[in-house]
Structure formats: structure tokens, C-alpha cells
PDB file of C-alpha atoms and ligand atoms in Angstrom:
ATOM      1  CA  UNK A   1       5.611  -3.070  20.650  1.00 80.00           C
ATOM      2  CA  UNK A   2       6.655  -6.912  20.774  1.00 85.00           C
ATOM      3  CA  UNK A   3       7.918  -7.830  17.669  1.00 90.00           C
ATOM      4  CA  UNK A   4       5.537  -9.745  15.983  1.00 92.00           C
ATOM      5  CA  UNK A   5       7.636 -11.959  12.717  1.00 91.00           C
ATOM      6  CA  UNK A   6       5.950 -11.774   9.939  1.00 96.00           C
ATOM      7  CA  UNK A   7       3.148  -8.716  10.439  1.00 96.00           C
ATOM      8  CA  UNK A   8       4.507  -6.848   7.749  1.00 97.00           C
ATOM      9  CA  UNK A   9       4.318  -9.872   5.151  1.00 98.00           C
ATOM     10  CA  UNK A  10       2.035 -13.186   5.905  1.00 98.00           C
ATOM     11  CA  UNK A  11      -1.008 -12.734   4.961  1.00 98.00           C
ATOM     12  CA  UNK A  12      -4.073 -14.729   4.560  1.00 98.00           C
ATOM     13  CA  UNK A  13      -6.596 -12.466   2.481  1.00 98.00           C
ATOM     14  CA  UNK A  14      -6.574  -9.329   0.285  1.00 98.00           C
ATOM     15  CA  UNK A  15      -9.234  -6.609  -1.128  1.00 98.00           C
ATOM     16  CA  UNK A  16      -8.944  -4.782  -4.223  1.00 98.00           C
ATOM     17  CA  UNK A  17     -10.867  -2.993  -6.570  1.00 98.00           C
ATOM     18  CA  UNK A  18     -11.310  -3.327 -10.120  1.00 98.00           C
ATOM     19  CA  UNK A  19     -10.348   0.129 -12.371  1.00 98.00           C
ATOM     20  CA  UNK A  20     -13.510   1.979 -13.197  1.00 98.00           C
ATOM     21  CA  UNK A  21     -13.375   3.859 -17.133  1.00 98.00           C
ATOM     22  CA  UNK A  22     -13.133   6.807 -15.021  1.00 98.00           C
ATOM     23  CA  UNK A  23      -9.302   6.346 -13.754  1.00 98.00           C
ATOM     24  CA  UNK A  24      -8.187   8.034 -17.026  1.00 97.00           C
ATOM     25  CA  UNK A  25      -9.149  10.710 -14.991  1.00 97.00           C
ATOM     26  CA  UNK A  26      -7.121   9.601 -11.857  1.00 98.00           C
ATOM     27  CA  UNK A  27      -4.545  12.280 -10.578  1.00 97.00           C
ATOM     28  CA  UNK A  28      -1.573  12.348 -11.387  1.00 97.00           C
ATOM     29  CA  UNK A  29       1.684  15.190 -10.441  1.00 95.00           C
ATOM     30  CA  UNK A  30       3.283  15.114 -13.695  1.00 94.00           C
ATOM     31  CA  UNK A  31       0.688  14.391 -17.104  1.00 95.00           C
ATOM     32  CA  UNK A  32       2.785  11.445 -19.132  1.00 93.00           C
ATOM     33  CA  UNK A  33      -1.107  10.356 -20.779  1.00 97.00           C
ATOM     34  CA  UNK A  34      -3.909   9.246 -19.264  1.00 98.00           C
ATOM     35  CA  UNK A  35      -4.153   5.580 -18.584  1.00 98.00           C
ATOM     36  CA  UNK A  36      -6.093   3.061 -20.946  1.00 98.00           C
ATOM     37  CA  UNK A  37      -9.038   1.511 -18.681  1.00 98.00           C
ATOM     38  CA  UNK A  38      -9.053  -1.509 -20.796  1.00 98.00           C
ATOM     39  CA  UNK A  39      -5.355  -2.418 -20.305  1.00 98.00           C
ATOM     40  CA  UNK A  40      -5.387  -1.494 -16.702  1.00 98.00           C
ATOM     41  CA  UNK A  41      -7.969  -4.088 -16.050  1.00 98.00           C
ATOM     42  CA  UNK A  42      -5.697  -6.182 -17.927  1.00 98.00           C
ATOM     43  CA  UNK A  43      -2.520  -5.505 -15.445  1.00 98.00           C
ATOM     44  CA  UNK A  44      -4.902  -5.404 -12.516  1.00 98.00           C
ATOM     45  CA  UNK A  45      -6.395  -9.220 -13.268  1.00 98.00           C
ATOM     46  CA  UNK A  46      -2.708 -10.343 -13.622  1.00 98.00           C
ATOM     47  CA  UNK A  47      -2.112  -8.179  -9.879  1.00 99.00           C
ATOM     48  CA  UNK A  48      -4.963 -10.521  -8.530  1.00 99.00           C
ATOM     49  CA  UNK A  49      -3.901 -13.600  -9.743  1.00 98.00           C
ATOM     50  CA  UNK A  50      -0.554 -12.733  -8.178  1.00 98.00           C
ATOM     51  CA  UNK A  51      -1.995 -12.342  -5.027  1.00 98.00           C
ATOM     52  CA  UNK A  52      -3.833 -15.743  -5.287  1.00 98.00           C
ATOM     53  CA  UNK A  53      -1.220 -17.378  -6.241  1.00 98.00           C
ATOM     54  CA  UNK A  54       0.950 -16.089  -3.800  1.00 98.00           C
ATOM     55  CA  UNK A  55      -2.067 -17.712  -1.407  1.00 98.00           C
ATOM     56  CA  UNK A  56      -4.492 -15.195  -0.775  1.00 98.00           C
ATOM     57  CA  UNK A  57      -8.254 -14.936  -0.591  1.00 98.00           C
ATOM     58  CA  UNK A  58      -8.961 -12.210  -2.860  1.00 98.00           C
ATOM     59  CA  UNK A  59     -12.169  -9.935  -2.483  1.00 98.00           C
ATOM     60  CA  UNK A  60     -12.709  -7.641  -5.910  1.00 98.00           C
ATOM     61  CA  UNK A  61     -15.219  -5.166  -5.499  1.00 98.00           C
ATOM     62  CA  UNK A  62     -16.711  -3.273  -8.792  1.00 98.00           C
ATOM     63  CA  UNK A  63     -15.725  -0.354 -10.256  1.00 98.00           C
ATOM     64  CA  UNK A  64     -16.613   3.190  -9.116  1.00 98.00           C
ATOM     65  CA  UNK A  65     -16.979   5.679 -11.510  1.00 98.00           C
ATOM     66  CA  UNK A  66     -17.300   8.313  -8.960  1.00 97.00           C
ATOM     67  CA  UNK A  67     -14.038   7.996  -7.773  1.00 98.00           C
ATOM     68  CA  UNK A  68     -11.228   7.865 -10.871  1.00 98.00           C
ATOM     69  CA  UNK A  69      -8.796   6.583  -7.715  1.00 98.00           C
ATOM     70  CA  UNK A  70     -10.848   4.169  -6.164  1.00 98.00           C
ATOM     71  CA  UNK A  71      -9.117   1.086  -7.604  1.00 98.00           C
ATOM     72  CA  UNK A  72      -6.096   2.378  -5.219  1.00 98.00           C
ATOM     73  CA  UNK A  73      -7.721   0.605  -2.122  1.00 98.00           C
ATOM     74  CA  UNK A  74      -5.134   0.763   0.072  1.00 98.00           C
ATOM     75  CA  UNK A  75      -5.631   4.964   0.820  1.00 98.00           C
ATOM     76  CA  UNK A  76      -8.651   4.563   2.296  1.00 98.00           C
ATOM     77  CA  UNK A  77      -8.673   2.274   5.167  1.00 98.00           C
ATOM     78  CA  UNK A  78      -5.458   0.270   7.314  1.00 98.00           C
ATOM     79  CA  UNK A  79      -5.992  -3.803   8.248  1.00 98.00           C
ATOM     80  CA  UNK A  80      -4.321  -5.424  10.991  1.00 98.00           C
ATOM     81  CA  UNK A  81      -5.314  -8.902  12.071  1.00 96.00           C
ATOM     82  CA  UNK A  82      -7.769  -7.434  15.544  1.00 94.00           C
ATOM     83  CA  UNK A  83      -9.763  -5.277  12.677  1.00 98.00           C
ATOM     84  CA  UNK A  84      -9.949  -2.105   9.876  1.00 98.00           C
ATOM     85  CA  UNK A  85      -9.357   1.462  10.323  1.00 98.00           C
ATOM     86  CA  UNK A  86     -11.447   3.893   7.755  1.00 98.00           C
ATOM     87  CA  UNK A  87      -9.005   6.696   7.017  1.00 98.00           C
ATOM     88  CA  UNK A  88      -9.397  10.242   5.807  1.00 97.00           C
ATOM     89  CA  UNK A  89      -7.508  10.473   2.770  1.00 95.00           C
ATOM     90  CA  UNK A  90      -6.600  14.121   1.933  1.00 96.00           C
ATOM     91  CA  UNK A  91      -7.588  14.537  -1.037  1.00 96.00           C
ATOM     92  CA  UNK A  92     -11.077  16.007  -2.377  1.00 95.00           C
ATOM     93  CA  UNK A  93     -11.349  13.688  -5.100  1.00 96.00           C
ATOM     94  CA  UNK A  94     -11.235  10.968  -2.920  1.00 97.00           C
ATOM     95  CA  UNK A  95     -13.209  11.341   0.169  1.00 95.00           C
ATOM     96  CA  UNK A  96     -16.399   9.800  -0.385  1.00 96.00           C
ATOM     97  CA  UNK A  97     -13.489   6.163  -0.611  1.00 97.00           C
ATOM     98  CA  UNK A  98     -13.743   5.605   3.445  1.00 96.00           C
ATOM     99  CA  UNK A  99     -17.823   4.826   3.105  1.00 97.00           C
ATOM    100  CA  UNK A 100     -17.715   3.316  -0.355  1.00 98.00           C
ATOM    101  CA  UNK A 101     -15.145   0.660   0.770  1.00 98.00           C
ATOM    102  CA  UNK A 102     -16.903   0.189   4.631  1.00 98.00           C
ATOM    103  CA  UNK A 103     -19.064  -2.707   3.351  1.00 98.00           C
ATOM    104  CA  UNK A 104     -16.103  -4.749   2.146  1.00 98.00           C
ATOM    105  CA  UNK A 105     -14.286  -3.910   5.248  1.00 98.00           C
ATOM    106  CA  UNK A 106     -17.364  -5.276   7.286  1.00 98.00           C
ATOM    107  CA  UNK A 107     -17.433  -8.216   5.289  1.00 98.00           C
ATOM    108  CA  UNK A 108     -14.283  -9.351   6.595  1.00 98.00           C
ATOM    109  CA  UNK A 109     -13.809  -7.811  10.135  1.00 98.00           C
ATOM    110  CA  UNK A 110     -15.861  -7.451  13.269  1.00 97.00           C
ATOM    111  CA  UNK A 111     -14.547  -4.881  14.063  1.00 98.00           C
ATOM    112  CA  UNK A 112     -14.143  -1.466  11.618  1.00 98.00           C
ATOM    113  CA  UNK A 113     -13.255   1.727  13.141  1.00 98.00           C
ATOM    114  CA  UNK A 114     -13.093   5.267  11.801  1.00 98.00           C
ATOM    115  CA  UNK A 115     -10.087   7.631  12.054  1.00 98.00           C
ATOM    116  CA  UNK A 116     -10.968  10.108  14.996  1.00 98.00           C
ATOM    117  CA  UNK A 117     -10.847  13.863  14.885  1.00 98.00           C
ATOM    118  CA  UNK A 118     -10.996  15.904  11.390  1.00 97.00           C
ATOM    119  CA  UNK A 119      -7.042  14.914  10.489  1.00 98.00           C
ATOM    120  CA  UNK A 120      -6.126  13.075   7.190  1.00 98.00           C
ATOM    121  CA  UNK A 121      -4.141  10.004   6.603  1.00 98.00           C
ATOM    122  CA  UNK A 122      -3.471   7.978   3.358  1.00 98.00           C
ATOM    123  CA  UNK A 123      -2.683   4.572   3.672  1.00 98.00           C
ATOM    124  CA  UNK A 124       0.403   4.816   1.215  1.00 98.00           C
ATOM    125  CA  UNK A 125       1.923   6.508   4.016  1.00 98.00           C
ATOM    126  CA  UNK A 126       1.633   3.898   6.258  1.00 98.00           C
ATOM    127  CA  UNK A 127       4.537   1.226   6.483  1.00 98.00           C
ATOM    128  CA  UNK A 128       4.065  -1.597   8.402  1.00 98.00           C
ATOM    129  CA  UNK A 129       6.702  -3.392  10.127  1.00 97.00           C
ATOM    130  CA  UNK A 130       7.194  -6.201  12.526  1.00 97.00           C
ATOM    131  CA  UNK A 131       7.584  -4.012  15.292  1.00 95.00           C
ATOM    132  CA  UNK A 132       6.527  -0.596  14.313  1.00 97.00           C
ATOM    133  CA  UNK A 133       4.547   1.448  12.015  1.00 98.00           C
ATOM    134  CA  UNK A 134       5.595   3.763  10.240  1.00 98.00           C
ATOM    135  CA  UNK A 135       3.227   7.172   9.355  1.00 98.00           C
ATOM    136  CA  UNK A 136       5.035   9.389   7.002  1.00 98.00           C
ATOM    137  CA  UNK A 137       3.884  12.840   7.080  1.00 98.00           C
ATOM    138  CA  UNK A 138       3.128  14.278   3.413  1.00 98.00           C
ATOM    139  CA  UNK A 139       0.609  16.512   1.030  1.00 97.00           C
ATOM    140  CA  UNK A 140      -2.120  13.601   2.125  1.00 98.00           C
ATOM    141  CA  UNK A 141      -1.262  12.502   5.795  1.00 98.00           C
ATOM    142  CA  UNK A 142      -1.252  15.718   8.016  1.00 98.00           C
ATOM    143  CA  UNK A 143       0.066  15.994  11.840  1.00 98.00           C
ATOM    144  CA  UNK A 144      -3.318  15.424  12.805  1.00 98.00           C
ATOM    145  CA  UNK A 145      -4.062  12.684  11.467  1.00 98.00           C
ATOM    146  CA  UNK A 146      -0.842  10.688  11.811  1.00 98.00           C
ATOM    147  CA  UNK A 147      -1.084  11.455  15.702  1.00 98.00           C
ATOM    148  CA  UNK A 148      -4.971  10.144  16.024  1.00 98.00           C
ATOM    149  CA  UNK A 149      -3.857   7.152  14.260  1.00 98.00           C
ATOM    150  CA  UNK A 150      -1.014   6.515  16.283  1.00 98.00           C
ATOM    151  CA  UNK A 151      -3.743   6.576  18.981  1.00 98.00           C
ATOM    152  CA  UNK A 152      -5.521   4.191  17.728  1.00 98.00           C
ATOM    153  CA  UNK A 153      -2.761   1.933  17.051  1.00 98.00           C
ATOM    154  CA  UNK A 154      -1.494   2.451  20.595  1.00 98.00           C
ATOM    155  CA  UNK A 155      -4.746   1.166  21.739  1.00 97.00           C
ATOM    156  CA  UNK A 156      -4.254  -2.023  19.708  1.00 97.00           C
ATOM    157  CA  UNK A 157      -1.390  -2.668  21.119  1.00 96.00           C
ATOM    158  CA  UNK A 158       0.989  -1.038  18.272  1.00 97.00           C
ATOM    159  CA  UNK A 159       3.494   1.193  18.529  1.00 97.00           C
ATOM    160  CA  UNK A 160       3.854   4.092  15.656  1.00 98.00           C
ATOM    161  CA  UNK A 161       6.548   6.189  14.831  1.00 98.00           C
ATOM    162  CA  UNK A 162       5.900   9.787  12.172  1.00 98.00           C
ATOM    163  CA  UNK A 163       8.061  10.937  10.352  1.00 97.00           C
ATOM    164  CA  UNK A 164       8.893  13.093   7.533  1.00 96.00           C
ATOM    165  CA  UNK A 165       8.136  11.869   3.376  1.00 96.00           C
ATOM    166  CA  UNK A 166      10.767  13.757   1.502  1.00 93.00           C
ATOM    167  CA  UNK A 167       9.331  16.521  -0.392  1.00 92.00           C
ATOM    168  CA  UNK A 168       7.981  15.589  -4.157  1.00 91.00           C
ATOM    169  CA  UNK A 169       7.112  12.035  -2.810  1.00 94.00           C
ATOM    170  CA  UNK A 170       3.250  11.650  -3.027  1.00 95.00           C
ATOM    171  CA  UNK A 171       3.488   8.593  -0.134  1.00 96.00           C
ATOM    172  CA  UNK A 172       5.686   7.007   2.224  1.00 97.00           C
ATOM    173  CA  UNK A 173       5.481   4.284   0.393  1.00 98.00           C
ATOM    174  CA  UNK A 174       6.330   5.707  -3.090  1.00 97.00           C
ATOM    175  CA  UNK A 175       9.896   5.660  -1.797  1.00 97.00           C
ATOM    176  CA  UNK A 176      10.138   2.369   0.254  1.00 98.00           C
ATOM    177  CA  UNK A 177       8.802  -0.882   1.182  1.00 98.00           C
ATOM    178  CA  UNK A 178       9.321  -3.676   3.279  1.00 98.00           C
ATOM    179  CA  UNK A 179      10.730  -6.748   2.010  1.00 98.00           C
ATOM    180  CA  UNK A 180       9.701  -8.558   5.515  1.00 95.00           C
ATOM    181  CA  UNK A 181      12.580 -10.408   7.370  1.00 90.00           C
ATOM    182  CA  UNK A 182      13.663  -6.715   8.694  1.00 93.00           C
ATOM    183  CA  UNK A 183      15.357  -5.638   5.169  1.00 97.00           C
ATOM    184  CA  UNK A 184      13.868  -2.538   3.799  1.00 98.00           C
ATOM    185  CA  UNK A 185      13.815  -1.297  -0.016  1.00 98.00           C
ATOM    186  CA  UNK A 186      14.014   2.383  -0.594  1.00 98.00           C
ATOM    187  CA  UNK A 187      15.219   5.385  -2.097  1.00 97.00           C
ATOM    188  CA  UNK A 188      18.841   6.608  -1.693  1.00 96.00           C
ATOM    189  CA  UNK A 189      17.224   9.818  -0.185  1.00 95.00           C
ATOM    190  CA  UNK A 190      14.779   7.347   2.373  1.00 96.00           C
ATOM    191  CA  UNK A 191      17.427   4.893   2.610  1.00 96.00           C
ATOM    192  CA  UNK A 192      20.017   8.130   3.966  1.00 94.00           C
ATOM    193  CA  UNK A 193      16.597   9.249   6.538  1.00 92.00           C
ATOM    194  CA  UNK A 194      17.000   7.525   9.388  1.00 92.00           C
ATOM    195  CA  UNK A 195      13.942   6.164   9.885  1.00 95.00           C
ATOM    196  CA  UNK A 196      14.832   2.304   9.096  1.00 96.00           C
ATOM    197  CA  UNK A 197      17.205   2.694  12.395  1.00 93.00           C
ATOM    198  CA  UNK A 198      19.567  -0.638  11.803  1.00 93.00           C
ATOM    199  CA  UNK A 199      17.517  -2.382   9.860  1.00 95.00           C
ATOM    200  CA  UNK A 200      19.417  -3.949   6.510  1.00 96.00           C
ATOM    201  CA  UNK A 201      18.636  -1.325   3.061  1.00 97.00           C
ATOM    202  CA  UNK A 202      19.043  -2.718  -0.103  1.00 98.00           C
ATOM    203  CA  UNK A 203      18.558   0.779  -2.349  1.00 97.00           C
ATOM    204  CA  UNK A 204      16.980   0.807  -5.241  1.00 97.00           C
ATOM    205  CA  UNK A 205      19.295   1.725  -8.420  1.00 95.00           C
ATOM    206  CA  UNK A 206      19.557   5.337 -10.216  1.00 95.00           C
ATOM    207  CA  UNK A 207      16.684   6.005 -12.357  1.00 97.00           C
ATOM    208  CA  UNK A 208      14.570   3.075 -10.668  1.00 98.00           C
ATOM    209  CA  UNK A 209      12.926   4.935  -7.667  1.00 97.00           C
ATOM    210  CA  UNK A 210       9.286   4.054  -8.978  1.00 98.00           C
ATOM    211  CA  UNK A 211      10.747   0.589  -8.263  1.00 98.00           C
ATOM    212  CA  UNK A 212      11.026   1.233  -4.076  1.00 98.00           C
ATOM    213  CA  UNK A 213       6.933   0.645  -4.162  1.00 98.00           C
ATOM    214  CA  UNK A 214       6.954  -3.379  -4.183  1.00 98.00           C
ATOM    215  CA  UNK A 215       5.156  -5.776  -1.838  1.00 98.00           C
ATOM    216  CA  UNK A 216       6.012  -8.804  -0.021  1.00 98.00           C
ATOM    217  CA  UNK A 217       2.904 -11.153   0.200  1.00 98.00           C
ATOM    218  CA  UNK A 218       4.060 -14.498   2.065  1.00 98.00           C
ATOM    219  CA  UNK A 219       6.560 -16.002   0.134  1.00 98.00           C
ATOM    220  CA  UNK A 220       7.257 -13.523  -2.324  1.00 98.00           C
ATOM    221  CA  UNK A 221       7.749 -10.326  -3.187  1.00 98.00           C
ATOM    222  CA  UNK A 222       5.900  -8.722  -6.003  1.00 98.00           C
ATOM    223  CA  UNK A 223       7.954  -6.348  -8.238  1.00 98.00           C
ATOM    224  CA  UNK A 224       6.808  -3.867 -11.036  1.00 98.00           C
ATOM    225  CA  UNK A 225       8.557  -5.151 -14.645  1.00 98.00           C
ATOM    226  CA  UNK A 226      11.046  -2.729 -16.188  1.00 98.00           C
ATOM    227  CA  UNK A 227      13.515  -2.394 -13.457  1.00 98.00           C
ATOM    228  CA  UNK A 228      15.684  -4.667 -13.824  1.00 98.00           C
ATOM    229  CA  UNK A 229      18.719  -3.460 -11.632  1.00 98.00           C
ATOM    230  CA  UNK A 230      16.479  -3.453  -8.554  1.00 98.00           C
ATOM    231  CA  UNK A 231      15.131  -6.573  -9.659  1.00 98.00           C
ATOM    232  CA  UNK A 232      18.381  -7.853  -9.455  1.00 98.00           C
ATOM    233  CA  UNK A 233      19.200  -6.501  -5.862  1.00 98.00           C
ATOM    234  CA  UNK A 234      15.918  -7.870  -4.717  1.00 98.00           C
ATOM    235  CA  UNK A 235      17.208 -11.311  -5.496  1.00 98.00           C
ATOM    236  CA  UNK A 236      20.643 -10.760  -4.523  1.00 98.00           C
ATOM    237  CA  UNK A 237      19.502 -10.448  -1.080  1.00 97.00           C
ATOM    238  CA  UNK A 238      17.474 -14.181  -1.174  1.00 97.00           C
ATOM    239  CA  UNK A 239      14.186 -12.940  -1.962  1.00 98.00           C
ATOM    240  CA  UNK A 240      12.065 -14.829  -4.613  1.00 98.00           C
ATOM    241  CA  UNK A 241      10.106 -12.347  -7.235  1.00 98.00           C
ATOM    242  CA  UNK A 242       7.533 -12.506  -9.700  1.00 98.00           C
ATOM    243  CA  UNK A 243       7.102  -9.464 -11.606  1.00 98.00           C
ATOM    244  CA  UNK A 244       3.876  -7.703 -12.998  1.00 98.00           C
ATOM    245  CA  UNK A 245       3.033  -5.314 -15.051  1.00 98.00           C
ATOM    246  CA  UNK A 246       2.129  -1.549 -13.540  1.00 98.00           C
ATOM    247  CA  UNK A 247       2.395   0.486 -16.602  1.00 98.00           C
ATOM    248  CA  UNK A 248      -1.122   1.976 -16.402  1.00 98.00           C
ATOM    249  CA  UNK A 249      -1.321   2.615 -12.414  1.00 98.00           C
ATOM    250  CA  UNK A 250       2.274   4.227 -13.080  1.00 98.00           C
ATOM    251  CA  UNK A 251       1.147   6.864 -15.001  1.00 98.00           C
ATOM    252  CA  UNK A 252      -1.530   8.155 -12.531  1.00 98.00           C
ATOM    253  CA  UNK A 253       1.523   7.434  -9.683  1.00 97.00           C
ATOM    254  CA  UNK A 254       0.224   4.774  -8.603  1.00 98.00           C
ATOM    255  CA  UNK A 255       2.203   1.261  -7.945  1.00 98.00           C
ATOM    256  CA  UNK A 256       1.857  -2.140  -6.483  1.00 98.00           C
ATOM    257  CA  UNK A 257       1.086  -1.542  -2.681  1.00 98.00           C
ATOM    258  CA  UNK A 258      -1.759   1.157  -3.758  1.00 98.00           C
ATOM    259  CA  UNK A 259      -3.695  -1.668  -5.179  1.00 98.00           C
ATOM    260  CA  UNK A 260      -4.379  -3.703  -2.539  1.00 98.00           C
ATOM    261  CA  UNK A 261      -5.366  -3.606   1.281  1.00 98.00           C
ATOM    262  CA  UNK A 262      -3.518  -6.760   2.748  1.00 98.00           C
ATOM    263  CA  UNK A 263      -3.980  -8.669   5.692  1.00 98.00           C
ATOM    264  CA  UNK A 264      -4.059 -12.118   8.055  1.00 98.00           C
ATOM    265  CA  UNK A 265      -7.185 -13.517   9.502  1.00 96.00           C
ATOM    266  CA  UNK A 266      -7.574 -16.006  12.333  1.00 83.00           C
ATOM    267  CA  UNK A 267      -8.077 -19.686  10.409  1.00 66.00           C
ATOM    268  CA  UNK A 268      -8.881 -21.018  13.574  1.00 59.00           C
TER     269      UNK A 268
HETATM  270  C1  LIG B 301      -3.644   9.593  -6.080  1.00 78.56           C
HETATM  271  O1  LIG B 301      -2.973  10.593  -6.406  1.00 78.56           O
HETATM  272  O2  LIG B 301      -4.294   9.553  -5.035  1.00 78.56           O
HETATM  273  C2  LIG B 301      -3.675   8.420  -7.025  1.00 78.56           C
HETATM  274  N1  LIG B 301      -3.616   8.876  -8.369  1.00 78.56           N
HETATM  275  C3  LIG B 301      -2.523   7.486  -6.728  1.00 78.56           C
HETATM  276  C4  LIG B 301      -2.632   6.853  -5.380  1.00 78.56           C
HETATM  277  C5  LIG B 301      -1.495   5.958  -5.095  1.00 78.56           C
HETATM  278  N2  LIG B 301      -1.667   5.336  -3.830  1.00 78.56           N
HETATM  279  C6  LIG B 301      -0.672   4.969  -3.038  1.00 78.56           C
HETATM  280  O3  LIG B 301       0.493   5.285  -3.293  1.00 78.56           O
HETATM  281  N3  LIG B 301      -0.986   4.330  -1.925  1.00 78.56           N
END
């Protein structure tokens, strides 16, 4: 697809979702304690102001009790500028997320879309690029699914590429992001994959891999506090941080990027 600077990272609005009492339930691989709801509302109003500040229009819907993950918006549907795409995440939990999260979708877009087919894709395994996406194939995001979306995407005029999430990696994303500006933070084991081609890595330190899930919104990029050797190789390559607080999310393995669903709309 043409390379289009700045897809992966200029943005004009964002949706999120506020955490519902109900994420203490939220799942989670490994149990470290449930999350408090209280303070994750707490890091979650400091993620939206982030957001605004960084110069977004920022929709929060209410909570769901129905859905412990809910406030992890991004699973459920993909934005690009031409419209949404409901999802299928693969999860049971989490299925009713693609119609609870269609009004807000609607809100913003003309045009909202559902996945074809019966396949399942999570939105943490989708990386967006400036001339590719990326569909990482994983316990959420089967075959199936990863190829109907690339359909769709092909339709829209984007090319997509699947690949492989390394095994024990709940999303794509857990493991990398996209700084924007064609530099890529990851993993040492994504970083050795391949699937960044010759793009520039900058890997994230031993002991830090919870710290590859970071988001570049505009100007800056957004990075989880308590990592501060990645933090530190995140500047050394020029990019300006502010960091926030993920302590809650974390422990229900969730990070930044899960938060939100991120995109640019026409001002015109
Ligand atoms: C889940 O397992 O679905 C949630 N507890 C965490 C979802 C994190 N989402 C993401 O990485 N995009």
C-alpha cells in the first residue's frame, strides 16, 4: 500500500471506556491480585487526560459491568480514517464487546463494518503501520479471522501482512509497538522475528517486556512508569515521553494501547 506518514501515529480523536467494579474480575494468565476499581479509574482519568493533552477529542463511554474487560476498547473494533471495523474477539467473556461499543463507533463514523465470516480477531493483535498492518496470529486472533480482515483492509485500500505472536504473548501488541517515524519498540524475541523487515528496533531492556506495549499519539509517545531503562531508550532515539501510571490494567495484562481505540478524522 502507498505509504501513508503518519497513519500509525496522528491522530485527531480517541474512545475509551471507563473501568466498571467488575474488572477485578478481568482475566488475567498469571493471578498477581485482582485490580482495585477505584484506583484504576484513577490511572485511567490520568490515561485520558494524556490523550487530551496530547490533542485528542476524547469520547468516554460508561462502565459495563457485564463485561470485566470492556474498559480494554481497543479488542473489539479497528479505526482507520474511511471508517470502523467490529471485530470478533476470541474470547467468551468478551463477545457481547463488538455490539456494546457499535453506538460509539456510529457516533463517530459513517461508515462501521462487521468482521465477515465466523473467524476471531483482537485488536491488540493488530499493529498499524505507515504502510502495512500487521495481524499477529495468537490464542485470540485465529487464521480465519486475520485472513477476512486482511480482506477487508485490502478493500480499503490497505495492505496486511499475518504473522506469528510468539507463544505466551496474549497480543501482538503485548510485545511491540510503533513509535511512528518507521522505528519499532519490541521484545528481543519480536525484535529477532522478522516481521519489522528494515525498519529501525530499539528493544526494550531485560526484565522490561511489559514495557514494548506503549503508544505514540501525535507528538508523543505515552510510556507505562516503572521502566526506566526503556524509558531511557525511548528518548535516546528523539522521542518525547510522558509517562502514566498502568499498575492496575497490568495486573489483568492489560497496558496502554488496550485502553484506547485511536484514530484521525477529516477536519475539513
Ligand atoms: C484480556 O485478557 O482480554 C484482558 N484482560 C486484557 C486485554 C488486553 N488488551 C490488549 O492487549 N489489547
Amino acid at each position: 500500500m502507498a505509504h501513508r506518514p503518519g497513519l500509525s501515529h496522528r491522530f485527531t480523536h480517541a474512545i475509551t471506556r471507563t473501568p466498571s467494579n467488575s474488572v477485578s474480575n478481568g482475566i488475567r494468565a498469571v493471578d498477581s491480585g485482582d485490580p482495585d476499581a477505584e484506583k484504576f479509574r484513577e490511572e485511567h482519568g490520568l490515561y485520558v487526560e494524556a490523550l487530551q493533552e496530547s490533542g485528542l477529542t476524547v469520547d468516554v463511554l460508561p462502565p459495563l459491568e457485564d463485561f470485566p474487560d470492556s474498559c480494554f476498547v481497543e479488542d473489539p473494533a479497528f479505526c482507520l480514517p474511511e471508517g470502523a471495523i467490529r471485530l470478533r474477539p476470541g474470547t467468551t467473556s468478551r463477545e457481547g464487546e463488538g455490539t456494546a461499543i457499535k453506538p460509539a463507533l456510529e457516533t463517530r463514523f459513517e461508515r462501521v463494518v462487521d468482521l465477515p465470516g465466523h473467524g476471531c480477531v483482537d485488536g491488540g493483535d493488530v499493529l498499524m503501520l505507515d504502510d502495512v498492518i500487521l495481524i499477529g496470529l495468537s490464542a485470540r486472533t485465529d487464521r480465519a479471522g486475520a485472513d477476512a480482515f486482511a480482506g477487508v483492509l485490502a478493500e480499503w485500500g490497505y495492505e496486511a501482512e499475518v504473522c506469528e505472536t510468539p507463544d505466551g504473548v496474549l497480543h501482538f501488541k503485548t510485545a511491540c509497538s510503533t513509535l511512528g517515524d518507521d522505528v519499532i519498540l519490541a521484545t528481543k524475541v519480536m525484535a529477532d522475528s522478522g516481521f519489522f523487515g528494515n525498519r529501525k528496533t530499539v528493544v526494550v531492556a531485560d526484565g522490561e517486556d511489559y514495557a514494548a506495549n506503549v503508544i505514540r499519539v501525535n507528538d508523543v509517545v505515552l510510556v507505562p512508569e516503572g521502566y526506566p531503562q526503556t524509558l531511557a531508550a525511548i528518548e535516546a532515539v528523539g522521542f518525547q515521553t510522558v509517562l502514566l501510571p498502568t499498575h492496575e490494567a497490568r495486573k489483568i495484562d492489560g497496558g496502554l494501547s488496550c485502553l484506547s481505540l485511536r484514530f484521525a478524522l477529516s477536519t475539513d
